Amino acid sequence: MARYFHEISSGIPLIGHIAFGIVDRGTNLLQVRPSSFCPLSCIFCSVNAGPKSTNRQTEFVVDAEYLVEWFKHVTRVKELEKAHAYIDAVGDPLTYRDIVKLVRLLRESGLAETIAIETHGALLNRRLVDQLDEAGLDRINLSVDSLDPELAKRLSDTPWLDVKRIVDVAEYIASSTKIDLLVAPVWVPGINDHEIPKIIEWALRIGAGKRVPPLGVQKYEAHKYGRRPPGVKPLSWSEFYRELSKWEEQFGVRLKLSPRDFGIRKAKQFPIAFQVGERTSVEVVYWGWLRGQWLGVARDRVVSIVGVLGEPPIGRKVKVRILRNKDNIYVGRIVL
Ligand code: SF4
């Protein structure tokens, strides 16, 4: 579990970090990341989130108005009339106490083409769904990895997880709201193989996919800093697609999706502020997201300063060499 908590309402730019703010991957979709918290500790989690996280130092939460200001700023700089707002997290965005307000502000901005939330659903309930519907949410991408209650607890490593309650809310979303539902199970080979066909059958039966495909099966990947279930080997892409083809035939549903299914296309990128290898001066502003990191700011971007020890010298400038700039996410290492 993380030791620190930082609420960002001004002063820190909202481009540059994977754990909070806006992530632009060069398309007309912007990931909007309001909170890094997660209530679950899934055994396959690619970002090692939740109460059982072994590498987190700080969890971040961003003020809703500040976050929407940045959404508007990035959309304009990218010269888009509108962008898809995809609210996701290195955790679960439903941990964000102002999630309804965030959806409403995005809708009122006039710059959101669609607004979607990605969640594992542990914190969903009918009342919240009604509020999100009223605020203008278009879609929930819901990861249900097992319909079997005991296996769902095992996969999420969370004894209190009640998948029956999540199933009930999902059916309510599909039947009684304007919100579209996309069911997105993570397939962990050797653990929930037999659950995936049941989930496909259930998603089709309840009417998921009013405007987009009903299902988006996700492939488990072993990430360097993620959690990896012992003995599980990720499938190759060809094995994965072969199984998807079989299920497509069996259930008469399209499972191999592309960004076009969601109206996503390439778009001008938000300008890159640093080149890899460049030396630059960065002001230290807080503890970093993961252990051994500080948070830095320079040129209106956030930079994760890695390989550091001890307390951050907040307010001081340090020299770093930029190690990564992909997708405007910056990592730098201290140099003398
Ligand atoms: S997979 Fe998602 S819900 Fe599960 S621990 Fe990771 S961030 Fe949380």
Short mmCIF file of N, CA, C and O in Angstrom, two decimals, residues 180-313:
data_model
loop_
_atom_site.label_atom_id
_atom_site.label_comp_id
_atom_site.label_asym_id
_atom_site.label_seq_id
_atom_site.Cartn_x
_atom_site.Cartn_y
_atom_site.Cartn_z
N ASP A 180 -24.16 2.86 -22.53
CA ASP A 180 -23.82 1.62 -23.21
C ASP A 180 -22.90 0.79 -22.31
O ASP A 180 -22.15 1.35 -21.49
N LEU A 181 -22.94 -0.52 -22.50
CA LEU A 181 -22.11 -1.41 -21.68
C LEU A 181 -21.23 -2.24 -22.60
O LEU A 181 -21.72 -2.86 -23.54
N LEU A 182 -19.92 -2.20 -22.34
CA LEU A 182 -19.00 -3.08 -23.04
C LEU A 182 -18.37 -3.98 -21.98
O LEU A 182 -17.80 -3.48 -21.00
N VAL A 183 -18.53 -5.28 -22.13
CA VAL A 183 -17.99 -6.22 -21.14
C VAL A 183 -16.59 -6.63 -21.59
O VAL A 183 -16.41 -7.10 -22.72
N ALA A 184 -15.62 -6.42 -20.69
CA ALA A 184 -14.21 -6.56 -21.10
C ALA A 184 -13.43 -7.45 -20.14
O ALA A 184 -12.60 -6.98 -19.36
N PRO A 185 -13.69 -8.77 -20.17
CA PRO A 185 -12.97 -9.66 -19.25
C PRO A 185 -11.48 -9.77 -19.59
O PRO A 185 -11.12 -9.71 -20.77
N VAL A 186 -10.68 -9.91 -18.56
CA VAL A 186 -9.25 -10.21 -18.79
C VAL A 186 -9.13 -11.74 -18.76
O VAL A 186 -9.50 -12.38 -17.78
N TRP A 187 -8.66 -12.29 -19.86
CA TRP A 187 -8.51 -13.74 -19.95
C TRP A 187 -7.11 -14.13 -19.46
O TRP A 187 -6.10 -13.79 -20.08
N VAL A 188 -7.09 -14.83 -18.31
CA VAL A 188 -5.82 -15.26 -17.71
C VAL A 188 -5.71 -16.76 -17.96
O VAL A 188 -6.39 -17.56 -17.31
N PRO A 189 -4.88 -17.17 -18.93
CA PRO A 189 -4.89 -18.57 -19.36
C PRO A 189 -4.57 -19.53 -18.22
O PRO A 189 -3.67 -19.28 -17.41
N GLY A 190 -5.37 -20.61 -18.19
CA GLY A 190 -5.17 -21.61 -17.13
C GLY A 190 -5.97 -21.29 -15.89
O GLY A 190 -6.07 -22.11 -14.98
N ILE A 191 -6.53 -20.09 -15.81
CA ILE A 191 -7.28 -19.72 -14.60
C ILE A 191 -8.75 -19.46 -14.89
O ILE A 191 -9.62 -20.02 -14.21
N ASN A 192 -9.06 -18.64 -15.90
CA ASN A 192 -10.49 -18.38 -16.14
C ASN A 192 -10.91 -18.70 -17.58
O ASN A 192 -11.91 -18.16 -18.06
N ASP A 193 -10.21 -19.64 -18.23
CA ASP A 193 -10.53 -20.01 -19.62
C ASP A 193 -12.01 -20.39 -19.76
O ASP A 193 -12.69 -19.94 -20.67
N HIS A 194 -12.47 -21.24 -18.83
CA HIS A 194 -13.85 -21.75 -18.93
C HIS A 194 -14.89 -20.68 -18.63
O HIS A 194 -16.07 -20.85 -18.95
N GLU A 195 -14.46 -19.57 -18.03
CA GLU A 195 -15.42 -18.50 -17.71
C GLU A 195 -15.70 -17.59 -18.91
O GLU A 195 -16.75 -16.98 -19.00
N ILE A 196 -14.73 -17.48 -19.83
CA ILE A 196 -14.88 -16.50 -20.92
C ILE A 196 -16.13 -16.79 -21.79
O ILE A 196 -16.93 -15.89 -22.03
N PRO A 197 -16.34 -18.05 -22.23
CA PRO A 197 -17.57 -18.31 -23.02
C PRO A 197 -18.83 -17.99 -22.23
O PRO A 197 -19.80 -17.48 -22.79
N LYS A 198 -18.81 -18.25 -20.92
CA LYS A 198 -20.00 -17.94 -20.10
C LYS A 198 -20.23 -16.43 -20.04
O LYS A 198 -21.37 -15.95 -20.07
N ILE A 199 -19.13 -15.68 -19.96
CA ILE A 199 -19.25 -14.21 -19.91
C ILE A 199 -19.76 -13.69 -21.25
O ILE A 199 -20.60 -12.78 -21.30
N ILE A 200 -19.29 -14.27 -22.35
CA ILE A 200 -19.76 -13.84 -23.68
C ILE A 200 -21.26 -14.09 -23.78
O ILE A 200 -22.04 -13.21 -24.18
N GLU A 201 -21.67 -15.28 -23.39
CA GLU A 201 -23.10 -15.65 -23.48
C GLU A 201 -23.94 -14.69 -22.62
O GLU A 201 -24.98 -14.19 -23.05
N TRP A 202 -23.45 -14.37 -21.43
CA TRP A 202 -24.17 -13.49 -20.50
C TRP A 202 -24.26 -12.06 -21.08
O TRP A 202 -25.34 -11.46 -21.09
N ALA A 203 -23.13 -11.55 -21.59
CA ALA A 203 -23.12 -10.17 -22.12
C ALA A 203 -24.11 -10.04 -23.28
O ALA A 203 -24.82 -9.03 -23.39
N LEU A 204 -24.17 -11.06 -24.13
CA LEU A 204 -25.10 -11.01 -25.26
C LEU A 204 -26.54 -11.09 -24.77
O LEU A 204 -27.42 -10.37 -25.25
N ARG A 205 -26.76 -11.93 -23.76
CA ARG A 205 -28.13 -12.12 -23.25
C ARG A 205 -28.68 -10.85 -22.62
O ARG A 205 -29.85 -10.52 -22.77
N ILE A 206 -27.83 -10.10 -21.92
CA ILE A 206 -28.35 -8.93 -21.19
C ILE A 206 -28.42 -7.68 -22.08
O ILE A 206 -28.91 -6.65 -21.66
N GLY A 207 -27.90 -7.75 -23.31
CA GLY A 207 -28.02 -6.60 -24.22
C GLY A 207 -26.89 -5.60 -24.11
O GLY A 207 -27.08 -4.39 -24.30
N ALA A 208 -25.68 -6.09 -23.80
CA ALA A 208 -24.51 -5.20 -23.83
C ALA A 208 -24.28 -4.78 -25.28
O ALA A 208 -24.67 -5.49 -26.21
N GLY A 209 -23.65 -3.60 -25.46
CA GLY A 209 -23.30 -3.17 -26.82
C GLY A 209 -24.46 -2.55 -27.57
O GLY A 209 -24.89 -3.08 -28.60
N LYS A 210 -24.97 -1.44 -27.06
CA LYS A 210 -26.05 -0.76 -27.78
C LYS A 210 -25.50 -0.02 -29.01
O LYS A 210 -26.13 0.01 -30.04
N ARG A 211 -24.33 0.61 -28.83
CA ARG A 211 -23.78 1.41 -29.94
C ARG A 211 -22.38 0.95 -30.34
O ARG A 211 -21.89 1.34 -31.39
N VAL A 212 -21.72 0.20 -29.47
CA VAL A 212 -20.37 -0.31 -29.77
C VAL A 212 -20.43 -1.83 -29.63
O VAL A 212 -21.42 -2.36 -29.14
N PRO A 213 -19.38 -2.55 -30.03
CA PRO A 213 -19.41 -4.00 -29.84
C PRO A 213 -19.64 -4.34 -28.35
O PRO A 213 -19.20 -3.61 -27.46
N PRO A 214 -20.34 -5.45 -28.09
CA PRO A 214 -20.70 -5.78 -26.70
C PRO A 214 -19.55 -6.28 -25.85
O PRO A 214 -19.61 -6.20 -24.62
N LEU A 215 -18.51 -6.81 -26.51
CA LEU A 215 -17.43 -7.45 -25.74
C LEU A 215 -16.06 -7.03 -26.23
O LEU A 215 -15.86 -6.83 -27.43
N GLY A 216 -15.14 -6.93 -25.30
CA GLY A 216 -13.75 -6.67 -25.65
C GLY A 216 -12.87 -7.53 -24.76
O GLY A 216 -12.45 -7.09 -23.68
N VAL A 217 -12.65 -8.80 -25.18
CA VAL A 217 -11.85 -9.72 -24.34
C VAL A 217 -10.41 -9.20 -24.32
O VAL A 217 -9.84 -8.88 -25.36
N GLN A 218 -9.83 -9.10 -23.12
CA GLN A 218 -8.47 -8.58 -22.98
C GLN A 218 -7.48 -9.71 -22.75
O GLN A 218 -7.77 -10.65 -22.01
N LYS A 219 -6.33 -9.57 -23.36
CA LYS A 219 -5.29 -10.59 -23.24
C LYS A 219 -4.41 -10.29 -22.03
O LYS A 219 -3.92 -9.16 -21.89
N TYR A 220 -4.22 -11.28 -21.17
CA TYR A 220 -3.29 -11.10 -20.04
C TYR A 220 -1.86 -10.96 -20.56
O TYR A 220 -1.43 -11.72 -21.42
N GLU A 221 -1.15 -9.96 -20.05
CA GLU A 221 0.27 -9.79 -20.39
C GLU A 221 1.07 -9.75 -19.08
O GLU A 221 0.59 -9.21 -18.08
N ALA A 222 2.27 -10.31 -19.12
CA ALA A 222 3.14 -10.26 -17.93
C ALA A 222 3.97 -8.98 -18.00
O ALA A 222 4.81 -8.85 -18.90
N HIS A 223 3.72 -8.03 -17.12
CA HIS A 223 4.44 -6.76 -17.15
C HIS A 223 5.56 -6.79 -16.11
O HIS A 223 5.43 -7.38 -15.04
N LYS A 224 6.61 -6.05 -16.44
CA LYS A 224 7.82 -6.05 -15.59
C LYS A 224 7.47 -5.70 -14.14
O LYS A 224 7.90 -6.35 -13.20
N TYR A 225 6.70 -4.64 -13.94
CA TYR A 225 6.40 -4.21 -12.58
C TYR A 225 4.98 -4.61 -12.15
O TYR A 225 4.50 -4.21 -11.11
N GLY A 226 4.30 -5.40 -13.00
CA GLY A 226 2.94 -5.81 -12.66
C GLY A 226 2.94 -7.07 -11.81
O GLY A 226 4.00 -7.65 -11.53
N ARG A 227 1.73 -7.51 -11.39
CA ARG A 227 1.63 -8.78 -10.66
C ARG A 227 1.46 -9.91 -11.67
O ARG A 227 0.73 -9.74 -12.65
N ARG A 228 2.13 -11.02 -11.39
CA ARG A 228 2.08 -12.14 -12.33
C ARG A 228 1.66 -13.40 -11.57
O ARG A 228 2.38 -13.83 -10.67
N PRO A 229 0.51 -13.99 -11.92
CA PRO A 229 0.10 -15.21 -11.22
C PRO A 229 1.11 -16.33 -11.48
O PRO A 229 1.47 -16.56 -12.65
N PRO A 230 1.56 -17.02 -10.42
CA PRO A 230 2.58 -18.06 -10.61
C PRO A 230 2.11 -19.11 -11.61
O PRO A 230 0.96 -19.54 -11.58
N GLY A 231 3.02 -19.50 -12.48
CA GLY A 231 2.73 -20.60 -13.41
C GLY A 231 1.93 -20.18 -14.64
O GLY A 231 1.69 -21.02 -15.51
N VAL A 232 1.52 -18.92 -14.73
CA VAL A 232 0.71 -18.51 -15.89
C VAL A 232 1.62 -17.93 -16.97
O VAL A 232 2.40 -17.02 -16.71
N LYS A 233 1.49 -18.50 -18.17
CA LYS A 233 2.28 -18.00 -19.30
C LYS A 233 1.33 -17.27 -20.24
O LYS A 233 0.30 -17.84 -20.63
N PRO A 234 1.64 -16.02 -20.59
CA PRO A 234 0.73 -15.31 -21.52
C PRO A 234 0.61 -16.05 -22.84
O PRO A 234 1.58 -16.65 -23.30
N LEU A 235 -0.57 -15.99 -23.45
CA LEU A 235 -0.76 -16.59 -24.77
C LEU A 235 -0.02 -15.75 -25.81
O LEU A 235 0.17 -14.54 -25.59
N SER A 236 0.35 -16.38 -26.92
CA SER A 236 0.85 -15.58 -28.04
C SER A 236 -0.36 -14.90 -28.67
O SER A 236 -1.50 -15.34 -28.48
N TRP A 237 -0.11 -13.86 -29.48
CA TRP A 237 -1.24 -13.18 -30.13
C TRP A 237 -1.96 -14.12 -31.09
O TRP A 237 -3.18 -14.07 -31.22
N SER A 238 -1.20 -15.03 -31.74
CA SER A 238 -1.89 -15.92 -32.68
C SER A 238 -2.78 -16.91 -31.92
O SER A 238 -3.90 -17.19 -32.35
N GLU A 239 -2.31 -17.42 -30.78
CA GLU A 239 -3.18 -18.32 -29.97
C GLU A 239 -4.43 -17.57 -29.50
O GLU A 239 -5.54 -18.09 -29.54
N PHE A 240 -4.22 -16.35 -29.06
CA PHE A 240 -5.33 -15.53 -28.55
C PHE A 240 -6.38 -15.31 -29.66
O PHE A 240 -7.57 -15.57 -29.46
N TYR A 241 -5.91 -14.88 -30.84
CA TYR A 241 -6.86 -14.58 -31.92
C TYR A 241 -7.54 -15.85 -32.44
O TYR A 241 -8.69 -15.83 -32.86
N ARG A 242 -6.81 -16.98 -32.37
CA ARG A 242 -7.42 -18.24 -32.81
C ARG A 242 -8.63 -18.57 -31.92
O ARG A 242 -9.69 -18.93 -32.40
N GLU A 243 -8.46 -18.41 -30.60
CA GLU A 243 -9.58 -18.69 -29.69
C GLU A 243 -10.72 -17.69 -29.91
O GLU A 243 -11.90 -18.06 -29.91
N LEU A 244 -10.35 -16.41 -30.12
CA LEU A 244 -11.40 -15.42 -30.36
C LEU A 244 -12.20 -15.80 -31.61
O LEU A 244 -13.44 -15.68 -31.62
N SER A 245 -11.50 -16.27 -32.65
CA SER A 245 -12.21 -16.66 -33.89
C SER A 245 -13.21 -17.78 -33.60
O SER A 245 -14.33 -17.76 -34.09
N LYS A 246 -12.79 -18.75 -32.78
CA LYS A 246 -13.69 -19.87 -32.44
C LYS A 246 -14.93 -19.35 -31.73
O LYS A 246 -16.05 -19.74 -32.04
N TRP A 247 -14.72 -18.46 -30.77
CA TRP A 247 -15.87 -17.94 -30.02
C TRP A 247 -16.74 -17.04 -30.90
O TRP A 247 -17.95 -17.01 -30.74
N GLU A 248 -16.10 -16.34 -31.84
CA GLU A 248 -16.90 -15.50 -32.76
C GLU A 248 -17.88 -16.39 -33.53
O GLU A 248 -19.06 -16.06 -33.68
N GLU A 249 -17.36 -17.54 -33.98
CA GLU A 249 -18.21 -18.45 -34.74
C GLU A 249 -19.30 -19.06 -33.84
O GLU A 249 -20.47 -19.11 -34.18
N GLN A 250 -18.88 -19.47 -32.65
CA GLN A 250 -19.82 -20.13 -31.73
C GLN A 250 -20.96 -19.20 -31.31
O GLN A 250 -22.11 -19.62 -31.23
N PHE A 251 -20.64 -17.92 -31.06
CA PHE A 251 -21.66 -17.02 -30.50
C PHE A 251 -22.20 -16.01 -31.51
O PHE A 251 -23.08 -15.22 -31.19
N GLY A 252 -21.62 -16.00 -32.72
CA GLY A 252 -22.10 -15.06 -33.73
C GLY A 252 -21.87 -13.62 -33.33
O GLY A 252 -22.73 -12.75 -33.56
N VAL A 253 -20.72 -13.34 -32.72
CA VAL A 253 -20.42 -11.98 -32.30
C VAL A 253 -18.98 -11.64 -32.70
O VAL A 253 -18.12 -12.53 -32.73
N ARG A 254 -18.74 -10.37 -33.01
CA ARG A 254 -17.38 -9.97 -33.40
C ARG A 254 -16.58 -9.67 -32.13
O ARG A 254 -17.01 -8.86 -31.30
N LEU A 255 -15.43 -10.34 -32.00
CA LEU A 255 -14.60 -10.15 -30.80
C LEU A 255 -13.25 -9.51 -31.13
O LEU A 255 -12.57 -9.02 -30.24
N LYS A 256 -12.85 -9.59 -32.40
CA LYS A 256 -11.57 -8.96 -32.80
C LYS A 256 -11.89 -7.52 -33.19
O LYS A 256 -12.50 -7.29 -34.24
N LEU A 257 -11.52 -6.61 -32.33
CA LEU A 257 -11.94 -5.22 -32.50
C LEU A 257 -10.78 -4.36 -32.97
O LEU A 257 -9.61 -4.74 -32.83
N SER A 258 -11.13 -3.19 -33.49
CA SER A 258 -10.09 -2.23 -33.87
C SER A 258 -10.51 -0.86 -33.35
O SER A 258 -11.68 -0.64 -33.04
N PRO A 259 -9.56 0.08 -33.28
CA PRO A 259 -9.90 1.43 -32.80
C PRO A 259 -11.07 2.04 -33.57
O PRO A 259 -11.85 2.82 -33.03
N ARG A 260 -11.19 1.66 -34.87
CA ARG A 260 -12.29 2.22 -35.68
C ARG A 260 -13.66 1.90 -35.12
O ARG A 260 -14.61 2.65 -35.29
N ASP A 261 -13.77 0.74 -34.41
CA ASP A 261 -15.06 0.37 -33.81
C ASP A 261 -15.52 1.42 -32.79
O ASP A 261 -16.68 1.46 -32.41
N PHE A 262 -14.56 2.23 -32.30
CA PHE A 262 -14.88 3.22 -31.27
C PHE A 262 -14.70 4.65 -31.79
O PHE A 262 -14.65 5.59 -31.01
N GLY A 263 -14.57 4.77 -33.11
CA GLY A 263 -14.42 6.10 -33.70
C GLY A 263 -13.07 6.72 -33.41
O GLY A 263 -12.91 7.95 -33.45
N ILE A 264 -12.06 5.88 -33.13
CA ILE A 264 -10.73 6.41 -32.80
C ILE A 264 -9.87 6.47 -34.06
O ILE A 264 -9.80 5.50 -34.81
N ARG A 265 -9.25 7.63 -34.28
CA ARG A 265 -8.38 7.79 -35.44
C ARG A 265 -7.13 8.56 -35.01
O ARG A 265 -7.12 9.20 -33.94
N LYS A 266 -6.11 8.51 -35.87
CA LYS A 266 -4.87 9.24 -35.57
C LYS A 266 -5.15 10.74 -35.55
O LYS A 266 -6.00 11.23 -36.30
N ALA A 267 -4.43 11.46 -34.72
CA ALA A 267 -4.59 12.92 -34.66
C ALA A 267 -3.25 13.53 -34.26
O ALA A 267 -2.36 12.83 -33.76
N LYS A 268 -3.14 14.82 -34.49
CA LYS A 268 -1.91 15.54 -34.12
C LYS A 268 -1.59 15.30 -32.64
O LYS A 268 -2.49 15.31 -31.80
N GLN A 269 -0.30 15.10 -32.36
CA GLN A 269 0.10 14.83 -30.98
C GLN A 269 0.33 16.14 -30.21
O GLN A 269 0.77 17.13 -30.80
N PHE A 270 0.04 16.13 -28.92
CA PHE A 270 0.42 17.25 -28.06
C PHE A 270 1.95 17.36 -28.12
O PHE A 270 2.64 16.34 -28.08
N PRO A 271 2.50 18.58 -28.24
CA PRO A 271 3.95 18.68 -28.49
C PRO A 271 4.82 18.00 -27.42
O PRO A 271 4.56 18.14 -26.22
N ILE A 272 5.83 17.30 -27.92
CA ILE A 272 6.81 16.65 -27.04
C ILE A 272 7.76 17.74 -26.52
O ILE A 272 8.26 18.55 -27.31
N ALA A 273 8.01 17.75 -25.20
CA ALA A 273 8.79 18.85 -24.62
C ALA A 273 10.27 18.52 -24.45
O ALA A 273 11.10 19.43 -24.33
N PHE A 274 10.61 17.23 -24.38
CA PHE A 274 12.02 16.85 -24.17
C PHE A 274 12.38 15.71 -25.12
O PHE A 274 11.55 14.84 -25.37
N GLN A 275 13.59 15.70 -25.56
CA GLN A 275 14.09 14.57 -26.35
C GLN A 275 14.76 13.56 -25.43
O GLN A 275 15.33 13.95 -24.39
N VAL A 276 14.73 12.29 -25.81
CA VAL A 276 15.44 11.27 -25.04
C VAL A 276 16.93 11.57 -25.10
O VAL A 276 17.46 11.89 -26.16
N GLY A 277 17.58 11.51 -23.94
CA GLY A 277 19.02 11.79 -23.86
C GLY A 277 19.32 13.23 -23.47
O GLY A 277 20.44 13.55 -23.06
N GLU A 278 18.32 14.09 -23.59
CA GLU A 278 18.52 15.51 -23.28
C GLU A 278 18.74 15.70 -21.77
O GLU A 278 18.12 15.04 -20.95
N ARG A 279 19.64 16.64 -21.43
CA ARG A 279 19.83 17.01 -20.01
C ARG A 279 19.01 18.26 -19.75
O ARG A 279 19.01 19.19 -20.54
N THR A 280 18.31 18.24 -18.62
CA THR A 280 17.48 19.40 -18.33
C THR A 280 17.35 19.59 -16.82
O THR A 280 17.63 18.69 -16.03
N SER A 281 16.92 20.78 -16.45
CA SER A 281 16.76 21.10 -15.03
C SER A 281 15.28 20.95 -14.67
O SER A 281 14.40 21.45 -15.39
N VAL A 282 15.01 20.25 -13.57
CA VAL A 282 13.64 19.93 -13.19
C VAL A 282 13.43 20.34 -11.73
O VAL A 282 14.27 20.05 -10.88
N GLU A 283 12.30 20.99 -11.44
CA GLU A 283 12.01 21.34 -10.05
C GLU A 283 11.31 20.17 -9.36
O GLU A 283 10.32 19.64 -9.85
N VAL A 284 11.82 19.78 -8.21
CA VAL A 284 11.21 18.67 -7.45
C VAL A 284 9.98 19.20 -6.73
O VAL A 284 10.04 20.23 -6.04
N VAL A 285 8.84 18.49 -6.88
CA VAL A 285 7.60 18.99 -6.27
C VAL A 285 6.97 18.03 -5.27
O VAL A 285 6.16 18.44 -4.43
N TYR A 286 7.30 16.75 -5.32
CA TYR A 286 6.70 15.81 -4.36
C TYR A 286 7.40 14.46 -4.46
O TYR A 286 8.27 14.24 -5.30
N TRP A 287 6.95 13.53 -3.58
CA TRP A 287 7.36 12.13 -3.72
C TRP A 287 6.85 11.63 -5.06
O TRP A 287 5.79 12.05 -5.53
N GLY A 288 7.52 10.66 -5.65
CA GLY A 288 7.06 10.09 -6.92
C GLY A 288 6.00 9.02 -6.69
O GLY A 288 5.69 8.65 -5.55
N TRP A 289 5.48 8.53 -7.81
CA TRP A 289 4.41 7.53 -7.76
C TRP A 289 4.92 6.20 -7.18
O TRP A 289 4.32 5.64 -6.26
N LEU A 290 6.05 5.72 -7.70
CA LEU A 290 6.61 4.44 -7.23
C LEU A 290 7.80 4.69 -6.32
O LEU A 290 8.40 5.77 -6.33
N ARG A 291 8.15 3.66 -5.54
CA ARG A 291 9.33 3.78 -4.67
C ARG A 291 10.56 4.12 -5.49
O ARG A 291 10.69 3.65 -6.61
N GLY A 292 11.44 4.93 -4.88
CA GLY A 292 12.67 5.31 -5.60
C GLY A 292 12.43 6.37 -6.66
O GLY A 292 13.23 6.52 -7.58
N GLN A 293 11.30 7.10 -6.54
CA GLN A 293 11.00 8.17 -7.51
C GLN A 293 10.63 9.46 -6.78
O GLN A 293 10.04 9.42 -5.69
N TRP A 294 10.94 10.59 -7.42
CA TRP A 294 10.40 11.88 -7.02
C TRP A 294 9.59 12.42 -8.20
O TRP A 294 9.79 11.99 -9.34
N LEU A 295 8.76 13.39 -7.88
CA LEU A 295 7.98 14.03 -8.94
C LEU A 295 8.63 15.37 -9.27
O LEU A 295 8.92 16.16 -8.36
N GLY A 296 8.84 15.62 -10.56
CA GLY A 296 9.45 16.88 -10.96
C GLY A 296 8.61 17.60 -12.00
O GLY A 296 7.74 16.98 -12.64
N VAL A 297 8.87 18.90 -12.15
CA VAL A 297 8.14 19.71 -13.13
C VAL A 297 9.14 20.57 -13.92
O VAL A 297 10.04 21.18 -13.33
N ALA A 298 8.94 20.60 -15.24
CA ALA A 298 9.73 21.50 -16.11
C ALA A 298 8.99 21.66 -17.43
O ALA A 298 8.31 20.72 -17.88
N ARG A 299 9.10 22.84 -18.04
CA ARG A 299 8.48 23.13 -19.36
C ARG A 299 7.01 22.72 -19.43
O ARG A 299 6.56 22.13 -20.41
N ASP A 300 6.29 22.95 -18.35
CA ASP A 300 4.85 22.66 -18.31
C ASP A 300 4.54 21.17 -18.49
O ASP A 300 3.50 20.79 -19.05
N ARG A 301 5.47 20.34 -18.05
CA ARG A 301 5.26 18.89 -18.05
C ARG A 301 5.70 18.34 -16.70
O ARG A 301 6.56 18.91 -16.03
N VAL A 302 5.13 17.16 -16.36
CA VAL A 302 5.59 16.43 -15.18
C VAL A 302 6.67 15.44 -15.64
O VAL A 302 6.55 14.86 -16.72
N VAL A 303 7.69 15.28 -14.81
CA VAL A 303 8.75 14.31 -15.11
C VAL A 303 8.93 13.41 -13.89
O VAL A 303 9.07 13.92 -12.77
N SER A 304 8.89 12.10 -14.08
CA SER A 304 9.21 11.17 -12.99
C SER A 304 10.72 11.05 -12.90
O SER A 304 11.38 10.68 -13.88
N ILE A 305 11.24 11.39 -11.72
CA ILE A 305 12.70 11.32 -11.53
C ILE A 305 13.00 9.99 -10.85
O ILE A 305 12.54 9.74 -9.73
N VAL A 306 13.74 9.11 -11.56
CA VAL A 306 13.92 7.75 -11.04
C VAL A 306 15.33 7.56 -10.47
O VAL A 306 16.22 8.38 -10.69
N GLY A 307 15.45 6.45 -9.70
CA GLY A 307 16.75 6.10 -9.16
C GLY A 307 17.21 7.01 -8.04
O GLY A 307 18.41 7.24 -7.89
N VAL A 308 16.24 7.54 -7.27
CA VAL A 308 16.61 8.46 -6.20
C VAL A 308 16.37 7.81 -4.84
O VAL A 308 15.58 6.88 -4.72
N LEU A 309 17.05 8.33 -3.84
CA LEU A 309 16.91 7.79 -2.49
C LEU A 309 16.44 8.88 -1.54
O LEU A 309 16.80 10.05 -1.71
N GLY A 310 15.64 8.51 -0.57
CA GLY A 310 15.27 9.44 0.49
C GLY A 310 14.24 10.46 0.12
O GLY A 310 13.59 10.39 -0.93
N GLU A 311 14.12 11.44 1.02
CA GLU A 311 13.07 12.44 0.90
C GLU A 311 13.29 13.39 -0.28
O GLU A 311 14.42 13.80 -0.53
N PRO A 312 12.23 13.78 -0.99
CA PRO A 312 12.42 14.71 -2.11
C PRO A 312 12.78 16.11 -1.61
O PRO A 312 12.13 16.60 -0.68
N PRO A 313 13.78 16.75 -2.21
CA PRO A 313 14.13 18.12 -1.81
C PRO A 313 13.15 19.11 -2.47
O PRO A 313 13.49 19.77 -3.46
#
